[in-house]
Amino acid sequence: AGLRHFRADTLELARIWAPPRSPRVLLVCENRQSIVALPDMPGVVAVHGGGYAVSELHHLVWARDLPVLYWGDLDADGFAILNRLRHHHDRVVSVLMDRDTLEGHLALAVPGPPSSEVVLDRLDDGEREVVAHLHALGDLRLEQERLAWPWVAEHLSSALRAVVKD
């Protein structure tokens, strides 16, 4: 049995696992509500990134060699947080932050804050395209909590299988 829904700061979390009992993947979610709703995922540690506090995850020594999935809102802040996380971890894969997710759920998007002037130098081409598309649509925001959970669970499972090496 694993741990479920507990609160720890990054220094406490850094001491929980040590090889060979390390998790297989770290899932970072922008919003706490998304963490609470996640199903059990063996081998996965899911953490709330605390928004722009994701840089604190560098304290997790056990996670340095793990693949990291990041799931944030489809908005300017979500991509800025992803960019920041990649400054501290070079194996971050965004999940559910793509053009298909946006287009498939456009009716759930709401107006967001204007895009910032932050340089997003760690995004890939597809992610930059989504940022530009959000801006062209009037700086929309598609919050992760608005997505249907069965759909999310299916796509998260697929993303996890893609990054976990047996």
CSV table of C-alpha atoms in Angstrom, one decimal:
chain,number,residue,atom,x,y,z
A,1,ALA,CA,0.0,0.0,0.0
A,2,GLY,CA,1.3,3.5,-0.8
A,3,LEU,CA,0.8,6.9,0.7
A,4,ARG,CA,-2.1,8.9,-0.5
A,5,HIS,CA,-2.9,12.6,0.1
A,6,PHE,CA,-0.4,13.8,2.7
A,7,ARG,CA,1.3,17.2,3.0
A,8,ALA,CA,5.0,17.6,3.1
A,9,ASP,CA,7.4,20.4,2.1
A,10,THR,CA,10.1,19.6,-0.4
A,11,LEU,CA,12.8,19.0,2.2
A,12,GLU,CA,10.6,16.4,3.9
A,13,LEU,CA,9.6,14.9,0.6
A,14,ALA,CA,13.2,14.6,-0.4
A,15,ARG,CA,13.9,12.3,2.6
A,16,ILE,CA,11.0,9.9,2.0
A,17,TRP,CA,12.5,7.8,-0.8
A,18,ALA,CA,16.0,6.5,-1.4
A,19,PRO,CA,17.1,4.0,-4.1
A,20,PRO,CA,16.3,1.2,-4.7
A,21,ARG,CA,12.8,2.1,-3.5
A,22,SER,CA,12.5,5.3,-5.6
A,23,PRO,CA,9.3,5.9,-7.6
A,24,ARG,CA,9.4,5.4,-11.4
A,25,VAL,CA,8.0,8.8,-12.4
A,26,LEU,CA,7.1,12.2,-10.9
A,27,LEU,CA,3.9,13.8,-11.9
A,28,VAL,CA,3.7,17.6,-11.1
A,29,CYS,CA,0.3,19.2,-11.3
A,30,GLU,CA,-0.3,23.0,-11.2
A,31,ASN,CA,-3.4,22.8,-9.2
A,32,ARG,CA,-4.0,21.0,-5.9
A,33,GLN,CA,-7.6,20.0,-6.8
A,34,SER,CA,-6.1,17.9,-9.7
A,35,ILE,CA,-3.9,16.0,-7.3
A,36,VAL,CA,-6.8,15.1,-5.0
A,37,ALA,CA,-8.8,13.7,-7.9
A,38,LEU,CA,-6.1,11.5,-9.4
A,39,PRO,CA,-6.5,7.8,-9.2
A,40,ASP,CA,-3.9,5.5,-7.6
A,41,MET,CA,-1.0,5.1,-10.0
A,42,PRO,CA,1.6,2.5,-8.9
A,43,GLY,CA,5.2,3.8,-9.1
A,44,VAL,CA,4.0,7.4,-9.5
A,45,VAL,CA,4.5,10.2,-7.1
A,46,ALA,CA,2.1,13.1,-7.8
A,47,VAL,CA,2.9,16.5,-6.3
A,48,HIS,CA,1.2,19.9,-6.4
A,49,GLY,CA,3.8,22.1,-7.9
A,50,GLY,CA,2.8,25.2,-5.9
A,51,GLY,CA,2.5,27.2,-9.1
A,52,TYR,CA,5.8,29.0,-9.6
A,53,ALA,CA,7.3,27.2,-6.7
A,54,VAL,CA,8.2,24.3,-8.9
A,55,SER,CA,11.8,25.3,-8.7
A,56,GLU,CA,11.8,23.9,-5.2
A,57,LEU,CA,11.5,20.4,-6.6
A,58,HIS,CA,15.3,20.4,-7.2
A,59,HIS,CA,15.5,19.3,-3.5
A,60,LEU,CA,14.0,15.9,-4.5
A,61,VAL,CA,17.3,14.0,-5.1
A,62,TRP,CA,15.4,10.8,-5.8
A,63,ALA,CA,13.6,12.5,-8.7
A,64,ARG,CA,16.6,13.9,-10.5
A,65,ASP,CA,16.9,10.9,-12.8
A,66,LEU,CA,13.2,10.2,-13.1
A,67,PRO,CA,11.0,11.3,-16.0
A,68,VAL,CA,8.8,14.2,-14.9
A,69,LEU,CA,5.3,14.8,-16.3
A,70,TYR,CA,4.0,18.3,-15.9
A,71,TRP,CA,0.2,19.0,-16.2
A,72,GLY,CA,-0.7,22.6,-15.9
A,73,ASP,CA,-3.5,24.8,-17.1
A,74,LEU,CA,-3.5,25.7,-20.8
A,75,ASP,CA,-2.8,29.4,-20.2
A,76,ALA,CA,0.1,31.8,-20.1
A,77,ASP,CA,0.9,30.9,-16.4
A,78,GLY,CA,0.8,27.1,-17.0
A,79,PHE,CA,3.4,27.4,-19.8
A,80,ALA,CA,5.5,29.8,-17.8
A,81,ILE,CA,5.6,27.3,-14.9
A,82,LEU,CA,6.5,24.5,-17.3
A,83,ASN,CA,9.3,26.6,-18.7
A,84,ARG,CA,10.6,27.3,-15.1
A,85,LEU,CA,10.4,23.6,-14.2
A,86,ARG,CA,12.5,22.7,-17.2
A,87,HIS,CA,15.2,25.1,-16.0
A,88,HIS,CA,15.6,22.7,-13.0
A,89,HIS,CA,14.9,19.3,-14.5
A,90,ASP,CA,15.8,18.3,-18.1
A,91,ARG,CA,13.4,15.4,-18.4
A,92,VAL,CA,10.1,17.2,-18.2
A,93,VAL,CA,7.3,16.2,-20.5
A,94,SER,CA,4.1,18.2,-20.7
A,95,VAL,CA,0.9,16.3,-20.7
A,96,LEU,CA,-2.6,17.5,-21.6
A,97,MET,CA,-1.1,20.9,-22.6
A,98,ASP,CA,-1.3,20.3,-26.4
A,99,ARG,CA,-3.3,21.7,-29.3
A,100,ASP,CA,-5.6,18.7,-29.4
A,101,THR,CA,-6.5,19.1,-25.8
A,102,LEU,CA,-7.2,22.8,-26.3
A,103,GLU,CA,-9.3,22.4,-29.4
A,104,GLY,CA,-11.3,19.5,-28.0
A,105,HIS,CA,-12.2,21.5,-24.9
A,106,LEU,CA,-12.4,25.0,-26.3
A,107,ALA,CA,-15.9,25.5,-25.1
A,108,LEU,CA,-14.6,25.1,-21.5
A,109,ALA,CA,-12.0,27.9,-21.8
A,110,VAL,CA,-12.5,31.2,-20.2
A,111,PRO,CA,-10.8,34.6,-20.5
A,112,GLY,CA,-7.4,34.6,-18.8
A,113,PRO,CA,-4.9,37.3,-17.9
A,114,PRO,CA,-2.9,38.9,-20.7
A,115,SER,CA,0.2,37.1,-21.8
A,116,SER,CA,3.3,38.1,-20.0
A,117,GLU,CA,6.6,39.2,-21.5
A,118,VAL,CA,8.4,36.2,-19.9
A,119,VAL,CA,10.8,34.5,-22.3
A,120,LEU,CA,9.7,30.9,-22.7
A,121,ASP,CA,13.0,29.5,-24.0
A,122,ARG,CA,12.4,25.9,-22.7
A,123,LEU,CA,9.2,25.1,-24.6
A,124,ASP,CA,9.1,22.9,-27.6
A,125,ASP,CA,7.6,23.9,-30.9
A,126,GLY,CA,4.2,22.4,-30.2
A,127,GLU,CA,4.0,24.1,-26.8
A,128,ARG,CA,5.0,27.5,-28.3
A,129,GLU,CA,2.3,27.0,-30.9
A,130,VAL,CA,-0.4,26.4,-28.2
A,131,VAL,CA,0.8,29.6,-26.4
A,132,ALA,CA,0.5,31.6,-29.6
A,133,HIS,CA,-2.9,30.1,-30.3
A,134,LEU,CA,-4.2,31.0,-26.8
A,135,HIS,CA,-2.9,34.5,-27.3
A,136,ALA,CA,-4.6,34.8,-30.7
A,137,LEU,CA,-7.9,33.6,-29.2
A,138,GLY,CA,-7.7,36.5,-26.7
A,139,ASP,CA,-5.5,35.0,-24.0
A,140,LEU,CA,-7.8,32.2,-23.1
A,141,ARG,CA,-7.4,29.9,-20.1
A,142,LEU,CA,-8.4,26.2,-20.0
A,143,GLU,CA,-8.1,25.2,-16.4
A,144,GLN,CA,-7.2,21.5,-15.8
A,145,GLU,CA,-10.1,21.1,-13.4
A,146,ARG,CA,-12.6,21.7,-16.2
A,147,LEU,CA,-11.6,18.6,-18.1
A,148,ALA,CA,-13.6,15.4,-17.7
A,149,TRP,CA,-11.9,13.0,-15.3
A,150,PRO,CA,-12.4,9.8,-17.2
A,151,TRP,CA,-10.8,11.5,-20.3
A,152,VAL,CA,-8.0,12.8,-18.1
A,153,ALA,CA,-7.3,9.4,-16.5
A,154,GLU,CA,-7.1,7.8,-19.9
A,155,HIS,CA,-4.7,10.3,-21.3
A,156,LEU,CA,-2.5,10.5,-18.2
A,157,SER,CA,-2.2,6.7,-18.2
A,158,SER,CA,-1.1,6.8,-21.8
A,159,ALA,CA,1.5,9.5,-21.0
A,160,LEU,CA,2.8,7.5,-18.1
A,161,ARG,CA,3.2,4.4,-20.1
A,162,ALA,CA,5.2,6.4,-22.7
A,163,VAL,CA,7.7,7.7,-20.2
A,164,VAL,CA,8.1,4.7,-17.9
A,165,LYS,CA,10.7,2.2,-19.1
A,166,ASP,CA,10.2,-1.4,-18.0
